[in-house]
Amino acid sequence: MRVPLSWLREHTPVEVGVDELVAVLDGLGLAVESVERVGEGLDGVVVAAVAEIGAIEGADRIRRVTVDAGDGAVQVVCGAWNFEVGDLVPLATVGAVLPGGFEIGRRKMKGVVSDGMLCAPGELGLPPVVDGILVLPPGLVPGTPLADALGLHPDVVLELEVNGNRPDAMSVVGVARDVAARLGLPFALPEPSIDEREAGDSLVTVEVEAPERCGRFVARVLTGVTVGPSPPWLANRLALAGMRPINNVVDASNYVMLELGQPNHPYDLGQLPGRGLRVRLAGEGEALVTLDGVERRLGPDDLLICDAEDAPVGIAGIMGGASAEIGPLTTEVLLEA
């Protein structure tokens, strides 16, 4: 489990050095497998808007890319193909020194001058959450320093090995609670800011057919939802924790899971026949295509989340199904936990 130190400090004011914190965590039985420093070495890396992409004669693996870096057009040569005109990307300008000591200079490839480099996550010292160039959230201003745009201030990420008998520590809050207790520090839980309302009519049905495997299952309907990109701070925090940002709904779900350790999953309510959920055990050989596009064969030991017509839409606590995936057209969400 990856825990950014900045996130830990939101729940307990840890001020000891990293080495001492590692010793504390090891003493708590939360073995630290690695310590990673991130957000350093980003001077000279800015947000850039892709303005034009062109072929290079005699080269089929690299392309000429013109970007708007805020103070004019910059031409670079790039071998990644996962972006298009209009996307925002990180540009390391000439003279920048990236994490690891790699200095960006003016280079010529296949006769084309490259005044900088478009960067992949790993080249910026970030987790490799995507293959190719890091495509940034829309709305950022070209020329803005990347560290400011994404809140990529220096941080430390601790990779912890949490044993299966410590589910209470499989969250940022769980780790913070243990650290606070050991060091005698204050500890704070997130405070909900949603106003309580009187119970209304139920908009969905929820049934549990396997109570021996699922002691409690709840769901809530969210209406008037607009799906879009998450704010940069949230997308960056998820990336540091090792999760790929998807959209604001999915990212909020994953954020809560990482922070509180509470498994949950959002479904597109409009894609759920019968507007309900049912929890049951799978039949031998029953199949489900999950969000990663893989068809998975299941058995009687697998706990399923199904729609009201009994078709599987998720593997409980593991992964949702593709049929009710949150997408750009989603306006109603059924959140289960």
GROMACS .gro file of N, CA and C in nm, residues 55-193:
model
  417
   55ALA      N    1   0.422   1.423  -3.938
   55ALA     CA    2   0.514   1.312  -3.964
   55ALA      C    3   0.654   1.366  -3.991
   56ILE      N    4   0.753   1.281  -3.971
   56ILE     CA    5   0.892   1.312  -4.001
   56ILE      C    6   0.938   1.219  -4.112
   57GLU      N    7   0.991   1.274  -4.217
   57GLU     CA    8   1.032   1.193  -4.332
   57GLU      C    9   1.139   1.092  -4.291
   58GLY      N   10   1.116   0.968  -4.327
   58GLY     CA   11   1.211   0.862  -4.297
   58GLY      C   12   1.202   0.808  -4.156
   59ALA      N   13   1.099   0.848  -4.082
   59ALA     CA   14   1.082   0.800  -3.944
   59ALA      C   15   0.937   0.760  -3.922
   60ASP      N   16   0.917   0.636  -3.879
   60ASP     CA   17   0.780   0.590  -3.855
   60ASP      C   18   0.748   0.570  -3.707
   61ARG      N   19   0.845   0.599  -3.620
   61ARG     CA   20   0.823   0.581  -3.477
   61ARG      C   21   0.825   0.711  -3.399
   62ILE      N   22   0.864   0.818  -3.462
   62ILE     CA   23   0.866   0.947  -3.394
   62ILE      C   24   0.789   1.048  -3.478
   63ARG      N   25   0.740   1.155  -3.412
   63ARG     CA   26   0.664   1.258  -3.481
   63ARG      C   27   0.711   1.397  -3.438
   64ARG      N   28   0.686   1.493  -3.525
   64ARG     CA   29   0.713   1.633  -3.492
   64ARG      C   30   0.588   1.691  -3.426
   65VAL      N   31   0.606   1.749  -3.309
   65VAL     CA   32   0.493   1.802  -3.233
   65VAL      C   33   0.519   1.949  -3.202
   66THR      N   34   0.422   2.034  -3.233
   66THR     CA   35   0.430   2.176  -3.197
   66THR      C   36   0.334   2.201  -3.082
   67VAL      N   37   0.385   2.264  -2.977
   67VAL     CA   38   0.302   2.291  -2.859
   67VAL      C   39   0.305   2.440  -2.827
   68ASP      N   40   0.199   2.485  -2.762
   68ASP     CA   41   0.192   2.621  -2.708
   68ASP      C   42   0.234   2.612  -2.562
   69ALA      N   43   0.350   2.672  -2.532
   69ALA     CA   44   0.403   2.665  -2.396
   69ALA      C   45   0.376   2.793  -2.317
   70GLY      N   46   0.281   2.872  -2.363
   70GLY     CA   47   0.244   2.992  -2.290
   70GLY      C   48   0.306   3.119  -2.343
   71ASP      N   49   0.432   3.110  -2.386
   71ASP     CA   50   0.500   3.228  -2.439
   71ASP      C   51   0.542   3.207  -2.583
   72GLY      N   52   0.472   3.120  -2.653
   72GLY     CA   53   0.502   3.095  -2.793
   72GLY      C   54   0.505   2.948  -2.826
   73ALA      N   55   0.520   2.920  -2.956
   73ALA     CA   56   0.522   2.782  -3.003
   73ALA      C   57   0.658   2.719  -2.982
   74VAL      N   58   0.657   2.591  -2.944
   74VAL     CA   59   0.780   2.514  -2.925
   74VAL      C   60   0.767   2.385  -3.003
   75GLN      N   61   0.873   2.350  -3.077
   75GLN     CA   62   0.873   2.225  -3.154
   75GLN      C   63   0.955   2.119  -3.082
   76VAL      N   64   0.897   2.001  -3.070
   76VAL     CA   65   0.969   1.889  -3.009
   76VAL      C   66   0.949   1.765  -3.095
   77VAL      N   67   1.035   1.669  -3.077
   77VAL     CA   68   1.021   1.538  -3.140
   77VAL      C   69   0.981   1.438  -3.032
   78CYS      N   70   0.881   1.357  -3.061
   78CYS     CA   71   0.828   1.268  -2.958
   78CYS      C   72   0.796   1.131  -3.018
   79GLY      N   73   0.825   1.025  -2.940
   79GLY     CA   74   0.798   0.889  -2.984
   79GLY      C   75   0.673   0.828  -2.927
   80ALA      N   76   0.601   0.902  -2.844
   80ALA     CA   77   0.475   0.850  -2.787
   80ALA      C   78   0.359   0.885  -2.879
   81TRP      N   79   0.254   0.802  -2.875
   81TRP     CA   80   0.140   0.819  -2.966
   81TRP      C   81   0.008   0.826  -2.891
   82ASN      N   82   0.010   0.850  -2.763
   82ASN     CA   83  -0.114   0.843  -2.684
   82ASN      C   84  -0.179   0.979  -2.661
   83PHE      N   85  -0.143   1.080  -2.741
   83PHE     CA   86  -0.204   1.212  -2.726
   83PHE      C   87  -0.240   1.267  -2.863
   84GLU      N   88  -0.319   1.373  -2.864
   84GLU     CA   89  -0.365   1.431  -2.990
   84GLU      C   90  -0.372   1.583  -2.977
   85VAL      N   91  -0.398   1.648  -3.090
   85VAL     CA   92  -0.409   1.794  -3.091
   85VAL      C   93  -0.518   1.838  -2.993
   86GLY      N   94  -0.486   1.938  -2.912
   86GLY     CA   95  -0.579   1.988  -2.811
   86GLY      C   96  -0.549   1.938  -2.671
   87ASP      N   97  -0.475   1.828  -2.660
   87ASP     CA   98  -0.439   1.776  -2.528
   87ASP      C   99  -0.338   1.867  -2.459
   88LEU      N  100  -0.340   1.863  -2.328
   88LEU     CA  101  -0.240   1.931  -2.247
   88LEU      C  102  -0.139   1.829  -2.197
   89VAL      N  103  -0.011   1.863  -2.208
   89VAL     CA  104   0.096   1.769  -2.175
   89VAL      C  105   0.208   1.842  -2.101
   90PRO      N  106   0.293   1.769  -2.027
   90PRO     CA  107   0.408   1.833  -1.961
   90PRO      C  108   0.522   1.852  -2.060
   91LEU      N  109   0.576   1.972  -2.066
   91LEU     CA  110   0.691   2.002  -2.151
   91LEU      C  111   0.810   2.037  -2.063
   92ALA      N  112   0.916   1.957  -2.075
   92ALA     CA  113   1.042   1.990  -2.009
   92ALA      C  114   1.120   2.080  -2.104
   93THR      N  115   1.142   2.203  -2.065
   93THR     CA  116   1.207   2.300  -2.152
   93THR      C  117   1.359   2.282  -2.149
   94VAL      N  118   1.425   2.339  -2.248
   94VAL     CA  119   1.571   2.329  -2.257
   94VAL      C  120   1.634   2.387  -2.130
   95GLY      N  121   1.723   2.310  -2.070
   95GLY     CA  122   1.789   2.351  -1.947
   95GLY      C  123   1.733   2.286  -1.822
   96ALA      N  124   1.613   2.230  -1.832
   96ALA     CA  125   1.553   2.162  -1.717
   96ALA      C  126   1.632   2.036  -1.684
   97VAL      N  127   1.640   2.005  -1.555
   97VAL     CA  128   1.705   1.882  -1.510
   97VAL      C  129   1.600   1.798  -1.439
   98LEU      N  130   1.562   1.687  -1.501
   98LEU     CA  131   1.454   1.604  -1.449
   98LEU      C  132   1.503   1.517  -1.333
   99PRO      N  133   1.410   1.462  -1.254
   99PRO     CA  134   1.450   1.368  -1.149
   99PRO      C  135   1.538   1.258  -1.206
  100GLY      N  136   1.645   1.228  -1.136
  100GLY     CA  137   1.741   1.131  -1.188
  100GLY      C  138   1.859   1.197  -1.255
  101GLY      N  139   1.853   1.332  -1.271
  101GLY     CA  140   1.968   1.404  -1.323
  101GLY      C  141   1.973   1.420  -1.473
  102PHE      N  142   1.866   1.383  -1.546
  102PHE     CA  143   1.866   1.395  -1.691
  102PHE      C  144   1.841   1.540  -1.732
  103GLU      N  145   1.939   1.600  -1.801
  103GLU     CA  146   1.928   1.740  -1.843
  103GLU      C  147   1.872   1.750  -1.983
  104ILE      N  148   1.776   1.839  -2.001
  104ILE     CA  149   1.712   1.859  -2.130
  104ILE      C  150   1.792   1.959  -2.212
  105GLY      N  151   1.831   1.919  -2.331
  105GLY     CA  152   1.905   2.007  -2.421
  105GLY      C  153   1.836   2.017  -2.556
  106ARG      N  154   1.886   2.106  -2.639
  106ARG     CA  155   1.833   2.116  -2.776
  106ARG      C  156   1.897   2.006  -2.859
  107ARG      N  157   1.813   1.924  -2.922
  107ARG     CA  158   1.863   1.811  -2.999
  107ARG      C  159   1.802   1.809  -3.138
  108LYS      N  160   1.870   1.737  -3.227
  108LYS     CA  161   1.818   1.721  -3.363
  108LYS      C  162   1.804   1.572  -3.391
  109MET      N  163   1.685   1.531  -3.434
  109MET     CA  164   1.657   1.392  -3.467
  109MET      C  165   1.597   1.385  -3.606
  110LYS      N  166   1.659   1.307  -3.693
  110LYS     CA  167   1.614   1.294  -3.832
  110LYS      C  168   1.602   1.431  -3.898
  111GLY      N  169   1.695   1.519  -3.862
  111GLY     CA  170   1.696   1.651  -3.922
  111GLY      C  171   1.599   1.750  -3.862
  112VAL      N  172   1.524   1.710  -3.760
  112VAL     CA  173   1.424   1.798  -3.698
  112VAL      C  174   1.474   1.840  -3.559
  113VAL      N  175   1.473   1.970  -3.534
  113VAL     CA  176   1.518   2.023  -3.406
  113VAL      C  177   1.410   2.001  -3.299
  114SER      N  178   1.453   1.955  -3.182
  114SER     CA  179   1.363   1.935  -3.069
  114SER      C  180   1.406   2.026  -2.955
  115ASP      N  181   1.323   2.126  -2.924
  115ASP     CA  182   1.355   2.223  -2.820
  115ASP      C  183   1.285   2.186  -2.689
  116GLY      N  184   1.313   2.068  -2.640
  116GLY     CA  185   1.252   2.023  -2.517
  116GLY      C  186   1.205   1.880  -2.528
  117MET      N  187   1.127   1.835  -2.431
  117MET     CA  188   1.079   1.696  -2.430
  117MET      C  189   0.943   1.689  -2.363
  118LEU      N  190   0.850   1.617  -2.427
  118LEU     CA  191   0.723   1.586  -2.363
  118LEU      C  192   0.746   1.467  -2.271
  119CYS      N  193   0.689   1.471  -2.152
  119CYS     CA  194   0.730   1.378  -2.046
  119CYS      C  195   0.625   1.274  -2.011
  120ALA      N  196   0.674   1.153  -1.988
  120ALA     CA  197   0.593   1.045  -1.931
  120ALA      C  198   0.597   1.058  -1.779
  121PRO      N  199   0.502   0.994  -1.709
  121PRO     CA  200   0.501   1.005  -1.562
  121PRO      C  201   0.634   0.966  -1.498
  122GLY      N  202   0.692   0.854  -1.542
  122GLY     CA  203   0.816   0.808  -1.482
  122GLY      C  204   0.930   0.906  -1.496
  123GLU      N  205   0.931   0.982  -1.606
  123GLU     CA  206   1.037   1.081  -1.628
  123GLU      C  207   1.023   1.201  -1.534
  124LEU      N  208   0.905   1.215  -1.475
  124LEU     CA  209   0.880   1.322  -1.379
  124LEU      C  210   0.888   1.274  -1.235
  125GLY      N  211   0.927   1.148  -1.217
  125GLY     CA  212   0.933   1.092  -1.083
  125GLY      C  213   0.799   1.054  -1.027
  126LEU      N  214   0.699   1.034  -1.116
  126LEU     CA  215   0.564   0.997  -1.074
  126LEU      C  216   0.539   0.850  -1.103
  127PRO      N  217   0.443   0.789  -1.037
  127PRO     CA  218   0.411   0.649  -1.065
  127PRO      C  219   0.370   0.632  -1.211
  128PRO      N  220   0.408   0.523  -1.276
  128PRO     CA  221   0.376   0.501  -1.417
  128PRO      C  222   0.231   0.459  -1.436
  129VAL      N  223   0.137   0.554  -1.418
  129VAL     CA  224  -0.005   0.521  -1.424
  129VAL      C  225  -0.057   0.513  -1.567
  130VAL      N  226   0.026   0.548  -1.665
  130VAL     CA  227  -0.016   0.543  -1.805
  130VAL      C  228   0.105   0.512  -1.891
  131ASP      N  229   0.084   0.440  -2.001
  131ASP     CA  230   0.190   0.416  -2.098
  131ASP      C  231   0.196   0.534  -2.194
  132GLY      N  232   0.310   0.596  -2.206
  132GLY     CA  233   0.324   0.710  -2.294
  132GLY      C  234   0.331   0.840  -2.217
  133ILE      N  235   0.300   0.950  -2.287
  133ILE     CA  236   0.307   1.082  -2.228
  133ILE      C  237   0.194   1.101  -2.126
  134LEU      N  238   0.222   1.177  -2.022
  134LEU     CA  239   0.120   1.210  -1.922
  134LEU      C  240   0.027   1.315  -1.981
  135VAL      N  241  -0.097   1.277  -2.011
  135VAL     CA  242  -0.196   1.372  -2.060
  135VAL      C  243  -0.262   1.437  -1.939
  136LEU      N  244  -0.256   1.570  -1.934
  136LEU     CA  245  -0.300   1.645  -1.817
  136LEU      C  246  -0.449   1.675  -1.823
  137PRO      N  247  -0.511   1.705  -1.709
  137PRO     CA  248  -0.653   1.740  -1.708
  137PRO      C  249  -0.678   1.867  -1.788
  138PRO      N  250  -0.792   1.878  -1.855
  138PRO     CA  251  -0.823   2.001  -1.929
  138PRO      C  252  -0.844   2.118  -1.833
  139GLY      N  253  -0.828   2.238  -1.888
  139GLY     CA  254  -0.852   2.357  -1.808
  139GLY      C  255  -0.727   2.422  -1.753
  140LEU      N  256  -0.613   2.354  -1.760
  140LEU     CA  257  -0.488   2.413  -1.713
  140LEU      C  258  -0.439   2.515  -1.815
  141VAL      N  259  -0.363   2.613  -1.768
  141VAL     CA  260  -0.317   2.722  -1.853
  141VAL      C  261  -0.177   2.692  -1.906
  142PRO      N  262  -0.158   2.691  -2.039
  142PRO     CA  263  -0.024   2.668  -2.094
  142PRO      C  264   0.077   2.766  -2.037
  143GLY      N  265   0.195   2.715  -2.007
  143GLY     CA  266   0.300   2.797  -1.949
  143GLY      C  267   0.306   2.790  -1.798
  144THR      N  268   0.201   2.737  -1.735
  144THR     CA  269   0.200   2.724  -1.588
  144THR      C  270   0.301   2.618  -1.545
  145PRO      N  271   0.385   2.647  -1.447
  145PRO     CA  272   0.475   2.542  -1.398
  145PRO      C  273   0.396   2.418  -1.357
  146LEU      N  274   0.443   2.303  -1.400
  146LEU     CA  275   0.368   2.179  -1.375
  146LEU      C  276   0.347   2.156  -1.225
  147ALA      N  277   0.447   2.186  -1.145
  147ALA     CA  278   0.435   2.164  -1.001
  147ALA      C  279   0.320   2.244  -0.942
  148ASP      N  280   0.300   2.367  -0.992
  148ASP     CA  281   0.190   2.450  -0.943
  148ASP      C  282   0.056   2.401  -0.997
  149ALA      N  283   0.054   2.361  -1.125
  149ALA     CA  284  -0.071   2.319  -1.189
  149ALA      C  285  -0.128   2.194  -1.124
  150LEU      N  286  -0.042   2.102  -1.086
  150LEU     CA  287  -0.088   1.974  -1.032
  150LEU      C  288  -0.068   1.961  -0.881
  151GLY      N  289  -0.017   2.065  -0.819
  151GLY     CA  290   0.011   2.053  -0.676
  151GLY      C  291   0.121   1.952  -0.647
  152LEU      N  292   0.217   1.944  -0.740
  152LEU     CA  293   0.325   1.845  -0.726
  152LEU      C  294   0.439   1.901  -0.641
  153HIS      N  295   0.408   1.930  -0.519
  153HIS     CA  296   0.511   1.980  -0.430
  153HIS      C  297   0.587   1.860  -0.371
  154PRO      N  298   0.711   1.882  -0.330
  154PRO     CA  299   0.790   1.769  -0.280
  154PRO      C  300   0.716   1.688  -0.174
  155ASP      N  301   0.720   1.559  -0.190
  155ASP     CA  302   0.647   1.469  -0.100
  155ASP      C  303   0.727   1.341  -0.086
  156VAL      N  304   0.689   1.260   0.009
  156VAL     CA  305   0.749   1.129   0.031
  156VAL      C  306   0.638   1.025   0.027
  157VAL      N  307   0.657   0.920  -0.051
  157VAL     CA  308   0.558   0.813  -0.059
  157VAL      C  309   0.617   0.688   0.006
  158LEU      N  310   0.546   0.636   0.104
  158LEU     CA  311   0.589   0.516   0.176
  158LEU      C  312   0.514   0.395   0.122
  159GLU      N  313   0.587   0.295   0.079
  159GLU     CA  314   0.527   0.170   0.034
  159GLU      C  315   0.525   0.074   0.152
  160LEU      N  316   0.405   0.038   0.198
  160LEU     CA  317   0.391  -0.044   0.317
  160LEU      C  318   0.343  -0.185   0.282
  161GLU      N  319   0.391  -0.281   0.357
  161GLU     CA  320   0.340  -0.418   0.349
  161GLU      C  321   0.248  -0.439   0.469
  162VAL      N  322   0.119  -0.446   0.443
  162VAL     CA  323   0.021  -0.463   0.551
  162VAL      C  324  -0.031  -0.605   0.546
  163ASN      N  325  -0.013  -0.679   0.653
  163ASN     CA  326  -0.056  -0.819   0.656
  163ASN      C  327  -0.209  -0.830   0.655
  164GLY      N  328  -0.256  -0.945   0.611
  164GLY     CA  329  -0.399  -0.967   0.599
  164GLY      C  330  -0.474  -0.963   0.731
  165ASN      N  331  -0.402  -0.980   0.843
  165ASN     CA  332  -0.469  -0.975   0.974
  165ASN      C  333  -0.479  -0.832   1.028
  166ARG      N  334  -0.443  -0.733   0.944
  166ARG     CA  335  -0.452  -0.593   0.986
  166ARG      C  336  -0.537  -0.511   0.889
  167PRO      N  337  -0.662  -0.552   0.864
  167PRO     CA  338  -0.746  -0.472   0.774
  167PRO      C  339  -0.770  -0.332   0.826
  168ASP      N  340  -0.758  -0.314   0.958
  168ASP     CA  341  -0.776  -0.181   1.016
  168ASP      C  342  -0.668  -0.084   0.973
  169ALA      N  343  -0.556  -0.136   0.922
  169ALA     CA  344  -0.445  -0.051   0.879
  169ALA      C  345  -0.436  -0.039   0.728
  170MET      N  346  -0.536  -0.092   0.656
  170MET     CA  347  -0.533  -0.087   0.509
  170MET      C  348  -0.598   0.040   0.456
  171SER      N  349  -0.558   0.153   0.513
  171SER     CA  350  -0.609   0.282   0.470
  171SER      C  351  -0.517   0.389   0.526
  172VAL      N  352  -0.527   0.508   0.470
  172VAL     CA  353  -0.447   0.619   0.522
  172VAL      C  354  -0.487   0.650   0.666
  173VAL      N  355  -0.617   0.651   0.693
  173VAL     CA  356  -0.665   0.677   0.828
  173VAL      C  357  -0.616   0.571   0.926
  174GLY      N  358  -0.616   0.445   0.884
  174GLY     CA  359  -0.571   0.338   0.972
  174GLY      C  360  -0.425   0.352   1.008
  175VAL      N  361  -0.341   0.386   0.910
  175VAL     CA  362  -0.198   0.405   0.936
  175VAL      C  363  -0.178   0.527   1.026
  176ALA      N  364  -0.250   0.635   0.995
  176ALA     CA  365  -0.236   0.758   1.075
  176ALA      C  366  -0.276   0.734   1.220
  177ARG      N  367  -0.380   0.656   1.243
  177ARG     CA  368  -0.425   0.628   1.380
  177ARG      C  369  -0.316   0.556   1.458
  178ASP      N  370  -0.252   0.457   1.395
  178ASP     CA  371  -0.146   0.383   1.464
  178ASP      C  372  -0.026   0.473   1.494
  179VAL      N  373   0.012   0.555   1.395
  179VAL     CA  374   0.127   0.644   1.414
  179VAL      C  375   0.098   0.745   1.525
  180ALA      N  376  -0.023   0.801   1.523
  180ALA     CA  377  -0.060   0.899   1.626
  180ALA      C  378  -0.056   0.837   1.765
  181ALA      N  379  -0.105   0.714   1.777
  181ALA     CA  380  -0.105   0.647   1.907
  181ALA      C  381   0.037   0.621   1.955
  182ARG      N  382   0.124   0.578   1.865
  182ARG     CA  383   0.262   0.548   1.905
  182ARG      C  384   0.339   0.674   1.943
  183LEU      N  385   0.317   0.785   1.872
  183LEU     CA  386   0.393   0.907   1.897
  183LEU      C  387   0.321   1.004   1.990
  184GLY      N  388   0.201   0.968   2.036
  184GLY     CA  389   0.127   1.057   2.125
  184GLY      C  390   0.081   1.184   2.057
  185LEU      N  391   0.039   1.173   1.933
  185LEU     CA  392  -0.003   1.289   1.854
  185LEU      C  393  -0.155   1.295   1.843
  186PRO      N  394  -0.210   1.413   1.814
  186PRO     CA  395  -0.354   1.422   1.787
  186PRO      C  396  -0.388   1.343   1.661
  187PHE      N  397  -0.512   1.298   1.654
  187PHE     CA  398  -0.559   1.222   1.538
  187PHE      C  399  -0.696   1.275   1.497
  188ALA      N  400  -0.714   1.300   1.368
  188ALA     CA  401  -0.840   1.358   1.320
  188ALA      C  402  -0.897   1.275   1.207
  189LEU      N  403  -1.025   1.248   1.215
  189LEU     CA  404  -1.098   1.182   1.107
  189LEU      C  405  -1.159   1.287   1.016
  190PRO      N  406  -1.180   1.253   0.887
  190PRO     CA  407  -1.249   1.347   0.798
  190PRO      C  408  -1.390   1.374   0.851
  191GLU      N  409  -1.433   1.498   0.842
  191GLU     CA  410  -1.567   1.534   0.888
  191GLU      C  411  -1.659   1.552   0.768
  192PRO      N  412  -1.766   1.474   0.759
  192PRO     CA  413  -1.859   1.489   0.646
  192PRO      C  414  -1.921   1.629   0.646
  193SER      N  415  -1.943   1.682   0.526
  193SER     CA  416  -2.002   1.815   0.514
  193SER      C  417  -2.136   1.811   0.442
   0.00000   0.00000   0.00000
